[in-house]
Structures are given as structure tokens and as C-alpha cells.
Short mmCIF file of C-alpha atoms in Angstrom, two decimals:
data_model
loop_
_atom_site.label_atom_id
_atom_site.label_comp_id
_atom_site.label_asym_id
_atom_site.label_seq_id
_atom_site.Cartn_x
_atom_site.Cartn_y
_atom_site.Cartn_z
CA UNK A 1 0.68 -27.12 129.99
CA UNK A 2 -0.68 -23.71 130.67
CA UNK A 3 -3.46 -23.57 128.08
CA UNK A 4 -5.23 -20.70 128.97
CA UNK A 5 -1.88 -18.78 128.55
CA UNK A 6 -1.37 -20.33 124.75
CA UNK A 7 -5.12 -19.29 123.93
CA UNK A 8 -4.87 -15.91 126.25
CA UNK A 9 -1.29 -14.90 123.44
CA UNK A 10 -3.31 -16.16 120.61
CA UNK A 11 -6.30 -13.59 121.39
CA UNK A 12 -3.93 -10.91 122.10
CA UNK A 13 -1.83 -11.48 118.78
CA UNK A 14 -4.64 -11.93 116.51
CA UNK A 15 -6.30 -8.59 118.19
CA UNK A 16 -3.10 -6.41 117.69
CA UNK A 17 -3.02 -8.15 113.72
CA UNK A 18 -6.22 -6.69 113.34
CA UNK A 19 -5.40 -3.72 114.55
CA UNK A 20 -2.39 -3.06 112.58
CA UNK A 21 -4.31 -4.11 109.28
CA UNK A 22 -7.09 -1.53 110.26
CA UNK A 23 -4.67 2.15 110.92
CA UNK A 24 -1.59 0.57 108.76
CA UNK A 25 -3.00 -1.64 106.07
CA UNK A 26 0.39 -1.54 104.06
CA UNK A 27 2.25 -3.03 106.85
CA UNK A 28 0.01 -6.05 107.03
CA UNK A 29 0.60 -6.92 103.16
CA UNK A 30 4.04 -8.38 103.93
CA UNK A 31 4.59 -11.48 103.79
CA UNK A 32 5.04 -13.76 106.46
CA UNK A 33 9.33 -14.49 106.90
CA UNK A 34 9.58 -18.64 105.35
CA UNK A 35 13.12 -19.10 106.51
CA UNK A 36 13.91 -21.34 109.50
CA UNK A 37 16.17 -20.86 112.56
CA UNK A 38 18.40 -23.82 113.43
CA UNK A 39 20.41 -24.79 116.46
CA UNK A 40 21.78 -28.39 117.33
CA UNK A 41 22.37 -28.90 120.79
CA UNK A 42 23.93 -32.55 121.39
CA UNK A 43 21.06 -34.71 120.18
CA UNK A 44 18.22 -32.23 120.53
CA UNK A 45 17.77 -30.12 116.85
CA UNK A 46 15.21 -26.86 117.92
CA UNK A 47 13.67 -25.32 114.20
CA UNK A 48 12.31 -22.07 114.43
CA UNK A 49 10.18 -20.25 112.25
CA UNK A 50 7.01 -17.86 112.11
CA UNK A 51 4.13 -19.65 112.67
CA UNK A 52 1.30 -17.11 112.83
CA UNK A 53 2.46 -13.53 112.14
CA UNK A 54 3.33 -12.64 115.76
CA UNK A 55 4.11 -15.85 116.72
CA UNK A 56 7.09 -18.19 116.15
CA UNK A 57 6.95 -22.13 116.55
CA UNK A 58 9.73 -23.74 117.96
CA UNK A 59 10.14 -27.50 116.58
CA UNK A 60 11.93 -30.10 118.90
CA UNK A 61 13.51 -33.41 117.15
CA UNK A 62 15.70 -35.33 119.54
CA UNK A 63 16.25 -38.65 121.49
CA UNK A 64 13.54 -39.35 123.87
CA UNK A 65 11.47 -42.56 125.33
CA UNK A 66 13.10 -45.70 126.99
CA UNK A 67 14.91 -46.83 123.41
CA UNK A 68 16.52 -42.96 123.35
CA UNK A 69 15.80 -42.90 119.82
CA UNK A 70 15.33 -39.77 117.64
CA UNK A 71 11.73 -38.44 117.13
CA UNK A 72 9.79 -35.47 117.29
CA UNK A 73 10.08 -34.19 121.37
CA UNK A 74 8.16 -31.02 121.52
CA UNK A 75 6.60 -28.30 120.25
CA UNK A 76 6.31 -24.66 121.89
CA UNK A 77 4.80 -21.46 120.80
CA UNK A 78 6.44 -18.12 121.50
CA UNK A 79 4.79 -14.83 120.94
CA UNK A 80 6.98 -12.22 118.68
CA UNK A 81 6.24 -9.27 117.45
CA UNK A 82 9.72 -8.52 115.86
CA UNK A 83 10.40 -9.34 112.17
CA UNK A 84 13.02 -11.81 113.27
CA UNK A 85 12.61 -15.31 114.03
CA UNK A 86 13.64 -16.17 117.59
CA UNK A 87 16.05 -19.37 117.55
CA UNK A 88 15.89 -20.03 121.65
CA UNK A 89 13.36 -21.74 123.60
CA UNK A 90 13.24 -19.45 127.02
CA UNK A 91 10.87 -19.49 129.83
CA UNK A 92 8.61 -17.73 127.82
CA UNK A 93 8.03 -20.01 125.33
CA UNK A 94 5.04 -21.98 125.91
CA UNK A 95 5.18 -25.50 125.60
CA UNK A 96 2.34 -26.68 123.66
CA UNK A 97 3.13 -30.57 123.26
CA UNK A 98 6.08 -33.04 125.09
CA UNK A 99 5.91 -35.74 123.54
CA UNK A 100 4.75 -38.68 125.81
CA UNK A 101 4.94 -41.28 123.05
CA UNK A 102 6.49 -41.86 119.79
CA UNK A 103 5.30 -40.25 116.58
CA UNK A 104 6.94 -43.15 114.26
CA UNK A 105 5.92 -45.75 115.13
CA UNK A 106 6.84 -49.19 116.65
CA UNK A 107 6.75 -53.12 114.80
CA UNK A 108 5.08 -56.28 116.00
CA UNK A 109 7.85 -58.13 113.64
CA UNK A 110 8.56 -61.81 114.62
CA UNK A 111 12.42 -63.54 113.66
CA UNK A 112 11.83 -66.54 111.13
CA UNK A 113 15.44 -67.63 112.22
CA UNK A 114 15.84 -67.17 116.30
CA UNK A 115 13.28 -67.58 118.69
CA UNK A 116 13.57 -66.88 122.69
CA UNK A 117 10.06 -67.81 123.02
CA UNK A 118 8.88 -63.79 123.39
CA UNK A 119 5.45 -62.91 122.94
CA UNK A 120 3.52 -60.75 120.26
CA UNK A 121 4.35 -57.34 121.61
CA UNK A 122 5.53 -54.19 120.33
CA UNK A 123 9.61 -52.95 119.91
CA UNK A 124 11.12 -50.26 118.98
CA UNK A 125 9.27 -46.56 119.35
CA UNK A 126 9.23 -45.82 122.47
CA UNK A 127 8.53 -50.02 123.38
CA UNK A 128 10.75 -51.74 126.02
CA UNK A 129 10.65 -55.22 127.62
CA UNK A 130 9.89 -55.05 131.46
CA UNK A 131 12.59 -57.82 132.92
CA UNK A 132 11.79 -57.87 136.72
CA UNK A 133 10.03 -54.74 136.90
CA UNK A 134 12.22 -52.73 134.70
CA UNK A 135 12.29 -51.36 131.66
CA UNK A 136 15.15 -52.62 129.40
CA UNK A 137 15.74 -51.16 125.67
CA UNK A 138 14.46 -52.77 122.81
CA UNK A 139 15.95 -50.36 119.92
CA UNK A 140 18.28 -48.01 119.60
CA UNK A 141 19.62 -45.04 117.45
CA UNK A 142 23.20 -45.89 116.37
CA UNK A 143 23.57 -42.93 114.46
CA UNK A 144 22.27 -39.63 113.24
CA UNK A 145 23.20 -36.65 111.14
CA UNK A 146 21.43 -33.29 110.68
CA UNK A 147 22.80 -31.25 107.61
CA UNK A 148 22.07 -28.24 105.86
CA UNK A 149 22.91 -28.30 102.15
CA UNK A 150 25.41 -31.00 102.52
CA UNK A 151 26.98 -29.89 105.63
CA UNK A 152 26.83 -31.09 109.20
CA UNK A 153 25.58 -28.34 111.82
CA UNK A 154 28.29 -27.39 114.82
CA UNK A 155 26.78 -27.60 118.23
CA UNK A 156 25.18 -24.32 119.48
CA UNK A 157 25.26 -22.29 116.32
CA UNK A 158 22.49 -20.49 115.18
CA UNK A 159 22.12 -21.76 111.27
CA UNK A 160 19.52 -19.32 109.13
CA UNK A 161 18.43 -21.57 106.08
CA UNK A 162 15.40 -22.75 103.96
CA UNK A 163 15.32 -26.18 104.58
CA UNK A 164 17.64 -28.90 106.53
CA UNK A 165 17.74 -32.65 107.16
CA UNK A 166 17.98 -35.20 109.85
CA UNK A 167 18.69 -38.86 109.01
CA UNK A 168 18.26 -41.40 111.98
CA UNK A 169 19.32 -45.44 111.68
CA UNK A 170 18.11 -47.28 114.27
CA UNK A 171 18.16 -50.90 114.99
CA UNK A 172 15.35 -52.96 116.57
CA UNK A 173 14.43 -56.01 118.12
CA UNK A 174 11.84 -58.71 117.26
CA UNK A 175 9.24 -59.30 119.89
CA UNK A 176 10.73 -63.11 120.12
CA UNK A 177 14.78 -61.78 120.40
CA UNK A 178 14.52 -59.42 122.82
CA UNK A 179 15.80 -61.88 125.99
CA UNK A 180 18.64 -61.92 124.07
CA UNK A 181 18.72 -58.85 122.93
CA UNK A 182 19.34 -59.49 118.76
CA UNK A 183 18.62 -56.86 116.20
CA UNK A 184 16.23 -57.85 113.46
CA UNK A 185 14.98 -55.05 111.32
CA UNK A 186 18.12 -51.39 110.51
CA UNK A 187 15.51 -48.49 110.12
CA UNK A 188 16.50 -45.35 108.37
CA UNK A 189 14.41 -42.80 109.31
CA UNK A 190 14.64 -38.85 106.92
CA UNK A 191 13.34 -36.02 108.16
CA UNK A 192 13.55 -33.05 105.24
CA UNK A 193 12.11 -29.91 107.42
CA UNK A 194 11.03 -26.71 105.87
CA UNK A 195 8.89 -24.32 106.73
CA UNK A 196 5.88 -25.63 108.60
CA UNK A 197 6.23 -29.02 107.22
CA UNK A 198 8.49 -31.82 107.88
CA UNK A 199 8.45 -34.74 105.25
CA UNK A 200 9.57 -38.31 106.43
CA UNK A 201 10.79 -41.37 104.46
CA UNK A 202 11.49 -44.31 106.06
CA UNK A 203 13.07 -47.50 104.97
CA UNK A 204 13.51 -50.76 107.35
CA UNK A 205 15.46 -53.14 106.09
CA UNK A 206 15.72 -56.99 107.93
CA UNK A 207 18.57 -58.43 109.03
CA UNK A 208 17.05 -61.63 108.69
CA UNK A 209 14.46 -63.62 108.06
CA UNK A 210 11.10 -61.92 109.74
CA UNK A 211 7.34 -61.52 110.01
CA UNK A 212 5.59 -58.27 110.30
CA UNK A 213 2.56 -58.59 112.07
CA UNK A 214 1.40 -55.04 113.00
CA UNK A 215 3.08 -52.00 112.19
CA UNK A 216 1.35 -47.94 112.28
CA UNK A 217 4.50 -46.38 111.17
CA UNK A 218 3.20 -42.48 110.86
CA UNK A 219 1.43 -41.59 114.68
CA UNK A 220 0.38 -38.35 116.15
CA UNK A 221 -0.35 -37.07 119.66
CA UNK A 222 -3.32 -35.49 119.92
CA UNK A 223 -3.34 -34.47 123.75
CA UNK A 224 -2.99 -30.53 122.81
CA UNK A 225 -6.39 -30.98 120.54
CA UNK A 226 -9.64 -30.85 120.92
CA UNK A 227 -10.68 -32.25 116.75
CA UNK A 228 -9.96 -34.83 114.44
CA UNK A 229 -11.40 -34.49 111.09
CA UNK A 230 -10.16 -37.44 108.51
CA UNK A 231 -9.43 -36.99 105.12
CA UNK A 232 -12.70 -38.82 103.77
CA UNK A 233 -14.96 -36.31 106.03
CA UNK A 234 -15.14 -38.41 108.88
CA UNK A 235 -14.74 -36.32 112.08
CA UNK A 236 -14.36 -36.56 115.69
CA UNK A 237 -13.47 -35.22 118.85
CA UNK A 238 -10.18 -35.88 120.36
CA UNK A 239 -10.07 -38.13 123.12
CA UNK A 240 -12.44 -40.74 121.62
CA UNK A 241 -12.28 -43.48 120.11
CA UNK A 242 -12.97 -42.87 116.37
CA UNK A 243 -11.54 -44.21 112.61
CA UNK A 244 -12.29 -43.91 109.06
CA UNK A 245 -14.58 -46.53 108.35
CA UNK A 246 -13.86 -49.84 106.98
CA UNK A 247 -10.86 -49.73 104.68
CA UNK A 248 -11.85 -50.54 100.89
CA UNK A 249 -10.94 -48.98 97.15
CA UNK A 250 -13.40 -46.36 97.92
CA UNK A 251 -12.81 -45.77 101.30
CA UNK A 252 -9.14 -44.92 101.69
CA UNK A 253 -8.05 -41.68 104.23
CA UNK A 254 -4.89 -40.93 103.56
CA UNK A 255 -4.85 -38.06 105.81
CA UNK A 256 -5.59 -36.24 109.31
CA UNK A 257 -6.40 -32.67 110.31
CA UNK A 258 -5.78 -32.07 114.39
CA UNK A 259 -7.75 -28.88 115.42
CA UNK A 260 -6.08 -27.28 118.66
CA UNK A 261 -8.86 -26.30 121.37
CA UNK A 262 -8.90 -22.76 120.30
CA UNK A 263 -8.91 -23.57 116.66
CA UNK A 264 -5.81 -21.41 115.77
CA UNK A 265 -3.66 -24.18 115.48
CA UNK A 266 -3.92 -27.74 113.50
CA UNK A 267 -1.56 -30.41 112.46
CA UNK A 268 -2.10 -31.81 109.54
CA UNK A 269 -0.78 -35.72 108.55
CA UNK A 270 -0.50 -37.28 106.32
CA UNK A 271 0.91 -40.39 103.78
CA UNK A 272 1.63 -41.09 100.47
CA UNK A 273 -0.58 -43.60 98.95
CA UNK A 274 0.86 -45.93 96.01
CA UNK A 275 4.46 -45.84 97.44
CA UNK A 276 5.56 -48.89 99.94
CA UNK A 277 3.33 -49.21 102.64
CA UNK A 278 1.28 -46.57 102.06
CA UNK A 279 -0.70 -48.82 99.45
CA UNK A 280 -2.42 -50.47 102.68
CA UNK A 281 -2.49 -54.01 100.63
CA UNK A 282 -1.43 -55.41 104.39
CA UNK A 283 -4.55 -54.03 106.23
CA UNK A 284 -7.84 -56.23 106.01
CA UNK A 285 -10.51 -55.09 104.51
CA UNK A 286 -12.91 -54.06 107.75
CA UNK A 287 -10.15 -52.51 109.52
CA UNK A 288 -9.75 -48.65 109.03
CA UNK A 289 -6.68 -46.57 107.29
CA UNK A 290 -6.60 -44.21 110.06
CA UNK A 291 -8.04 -45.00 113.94
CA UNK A 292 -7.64 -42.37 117.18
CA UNK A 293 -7.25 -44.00 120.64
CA UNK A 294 -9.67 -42.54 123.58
CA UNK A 295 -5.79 -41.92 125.56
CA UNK A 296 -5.10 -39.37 122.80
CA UNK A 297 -2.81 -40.99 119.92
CA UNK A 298 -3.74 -41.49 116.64
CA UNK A 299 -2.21 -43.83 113.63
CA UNK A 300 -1.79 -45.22 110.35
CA UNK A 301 -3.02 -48.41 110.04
CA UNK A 302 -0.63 -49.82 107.58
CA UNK A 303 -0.14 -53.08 108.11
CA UNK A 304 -3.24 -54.86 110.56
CA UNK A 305 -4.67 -58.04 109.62
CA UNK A 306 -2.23 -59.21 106.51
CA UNK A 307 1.04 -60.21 107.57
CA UNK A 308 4.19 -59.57 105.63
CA UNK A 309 7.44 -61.30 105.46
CA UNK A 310 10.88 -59.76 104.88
CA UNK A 311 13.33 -61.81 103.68
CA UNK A 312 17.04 -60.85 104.95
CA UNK A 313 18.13 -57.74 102.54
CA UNK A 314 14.65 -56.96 101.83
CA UNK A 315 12.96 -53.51 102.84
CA UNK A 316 9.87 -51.91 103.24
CA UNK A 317 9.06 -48.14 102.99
CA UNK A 318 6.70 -45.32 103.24
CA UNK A 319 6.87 -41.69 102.82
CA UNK A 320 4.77 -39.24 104.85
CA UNK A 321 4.01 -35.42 106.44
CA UNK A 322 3.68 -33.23 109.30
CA UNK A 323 2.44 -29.94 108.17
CA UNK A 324 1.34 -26.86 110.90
CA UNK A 325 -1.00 -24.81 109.91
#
């Protein structure tokens, strides 16, 4: 990623901003443009909107990872200075994240009813089970829709709208059923996207008997930042190994600001306590809500140290954010 290129257009737009609001102070009282531009391209979705006023942020949900399953795939920045919102990535867009890992998050979940002797692991995400030096699937995205007002979106199209949604259900294995290969858990996965923000409610539903062991469900990749601050005023540096503090009734971060390296751009997550999973009555008491990883991810630490069954037909769920500021 060309970073001295992002920060180098940053500089630049925020010094012709000023300089507009200096000789033409009436043009910089409008508002910024809160519509999005929306093109579906096979399974790739690209949202487009005005980020900063001379800039527009390009938002890429699509299948990625060894599982192919939907999930946030990139993010570039592309310097405008016309009124309307640009709905193509080009070469000049700047990519300023790939993803390189999954954003929701993979289960530790164990089958009550089949057993092929697997280990505690990780499926699902972007998880797979290495059979002779390969990497072999351990989820999958049967389906997806992405609809504005009702009404599915036509490949290539440019679609001008307030808000639209993508709904994901994916399948995944337990860690002990994936030799031979058995789905355990059907995850629904919502994405409601307007602008700047995308809000996500999930639902995971067994298909039989199982035990959830470890699950983060909400992640970010912090690779493009240089800050973490946590909702409780805990802060960081990215890159680090860092958390919360020790999870109790008066300790609970329910949220994460990401601070780019040039501080124009942050990411802020973020999930809603009191509903599903998002009470944190699965995580032990001396483990944090929130912890960041030195190789640049950070996550919700929603169920760690309490185990949960799921009976077959039963579901868990949690509601959460990505906002860009």
C-alpha cells in the first residue's frame, strides 16, 4: 500500500478545503452529499460515498479467504473534487486496506452428537483444515442477496440510494466434523450499509447438538493504523499487544476507535451490549471485552472462558457497527 500517496492526497485535499473556505466561504457551507453509489459485480458489492469533502471511500463486501465466504474485502480512498460520488474503483483509487483476514469472526464450536476425533481449532472465517499440506474449506456461503428497498441489484448497474442490504447464510463446521466434512452451526449474517456506517446482525443457529468454546464474532484489521483507543479510555498503539482490562460490571468496552497513521481517518467498532452475545455473560471475569493482537487484528471477546451449549434449533446473536469517520 502506497501510504505516503494516501497521506500526500489527504494534505493536498485538506489544503485546497482550506483554501476554498478562506476566498469562497459560502461554498464551503454545503453540506457534504450522504447518498451512496452502488454496483454489484458477481459476488463483489463496491459502496461509494463522500468520505471527506474531496474524497470518496469506496467500500468492498465480497467472498474472500479459503471458505470464499462474504465479508468486508477492501477499502480504497479516491480523491474527488467533483460534487458527484464516483461509483468505480480505477487505478487511481488508493487502496487503503485488503483484507488479509476475516472481520466476522470464526467459532471454536464442538458437535455433542458426531465426533471425528478433531482438535480444538477454529472454522469458519477465513479457518480451513490443512489435510496433507493443503488447505481444505471448512465453511461456506450458500447464499447471498444484496437489495435496495426490497429489490435485488442487476450486475454492473450503477444504483444511487440511501441505504442497501446484504444478507449472507453460511454454513460451518465443528472443529471435531471437519474430516468428514458435516455442517454444525447455519449463520445468517445482515449487513444494513448507509452512509459511513455499516450495521451487522448476526444469528447462528445449530444444526445439532454443540459446544461453543471460543467465539470473537465482531474483528477488525488494524494494519492501515497506527492507534487504538478503547471505549473505557484505555489506549494503545497498533501493532501491540493491548486490551481493556479485566472484564467486570464496571469495566465493560463496548467499543473501538482505529486512528489511521495520519490521523485523518478512524474506524470506529463497535457492539451492542444487553442483546445476545453482546451481554459478555460467556467471558470470565479476568479476561478483557476487547484485546488487539501484536500481528494487527483486533476482537470482541464474547465468548472466552464460559462455554455455551446450543441445543439443535437454538441460536445465538449479536448486533454490531463499522462506522468511518
Amino acid at each position: 500500500m502506497n501510504f505516503k500517496k494516501v497521506k500526500f492526497l489527504f494534505i493536498l485535499a485538506m489544503f485546497v478545503e482550506l483554501s476554498i473556505a478562506v476566498l469562497f466561504p459560502q461554498i464551503n457551507v454545503m453540506p457534504l452529499p450522504t447518498n451512496l453509489k452502488v454496483v454489484k459485480q458477481g459476488s463483489d458489492i463496491y459502496i461509494s460515498y463522500r468520505y471527506l469533502r474531496h474524497t470518496d471511500m469506496h467500500l468492498g463486501i465480497g467472498k474472500c479467504g479459503i471458505n470464499n465466504m462474504m465479508n468486508i474485502k477492501a477499502i480504497y480512498l479516491d480523491t474527488n473534487y467533483s460534487r458527484e460520488i464516483s461509483p468505480w474503483v480505477t487505478k487511481r483509487s488508493v487502496p487503503f486496506m485488503e483484507a488479509c483476514s476475516d472481520w466476522i469472526g470464526p467459532y471454536a464450536v464442538k458437535s455433542l452428537e458426531n465426533d471425528d476425533g478433531g482438535k480444538f481449532s477454529f472454522t469458519g472465517g477465513w479457518h480451513g483444515n490443512k489435510v496433507n499440506g493443503k488447505l481444505e474449506p471448512t465453511a461456506k456461503t450458500e447464499n447471498f442477496t444484496v437489495e435496495i428497498d426490497g429489490k435485488e441489484l442487476v450486475d454492473n448497474r450503477v444504483y444511487d440510494c440511501e441505504s442497501l442490504e446484504i444478507t449472507a447464510t453460511n454454513y460451518i463446521q465443528g472443529y471435531n466434523t471437519k474430516k468428514i466434512k458435516s455442517y454444525v452451526l447455519k449463520e445468517v449474517v445482515k449487513y444494513k450499509i448507509t452512509h459511513n456506517k455499516v450495521d451487522i446482525e448476526l444469528v447462528s443457529t445449530a444444526l445439532e447438538k454443540v459446544l461453543l468454546q471460543r467465539y470473537y464474532g465482531l474483528q477488525t484489521q488494524d494494519t492501515s493504523c497506527k492507534r487504538i483507543e478503547y471505549s473505557n479510555g484505555i489506549s494503545s498503539v497498533c501493532g501491540k499487544d493491548s486490551d481493556s482490562g479485566p472484564y467486570n460490571k464496571n469495566n465493560i468496552a463496548n467499543s473501538l476507535t482505529l486512528i489511521s497513521k495520519n490521523n485523518s481517518y478512524k474506524i470506529v467498532a463497535s457492539i451492542e451490549t444487553g442483546y445476545g452475545l453482546g451481554n459478555f455473560e460467556n467471558l470470565q471475569n479476568d479476561k478483557p471485552t476487547i484485546f488487539t493482537e501484536e500481528y494487527g487484528k483486533t476482537y470482541f471477546n464474547m465468548v472466552n472462558g464460559i462455554d455455551k451449549i446450543i441445543n439443535k434449533g437454538d441460536s445465538i446473536k449479536w448486533k454490531g457497527s463499522y462506522e468511518f469517520k
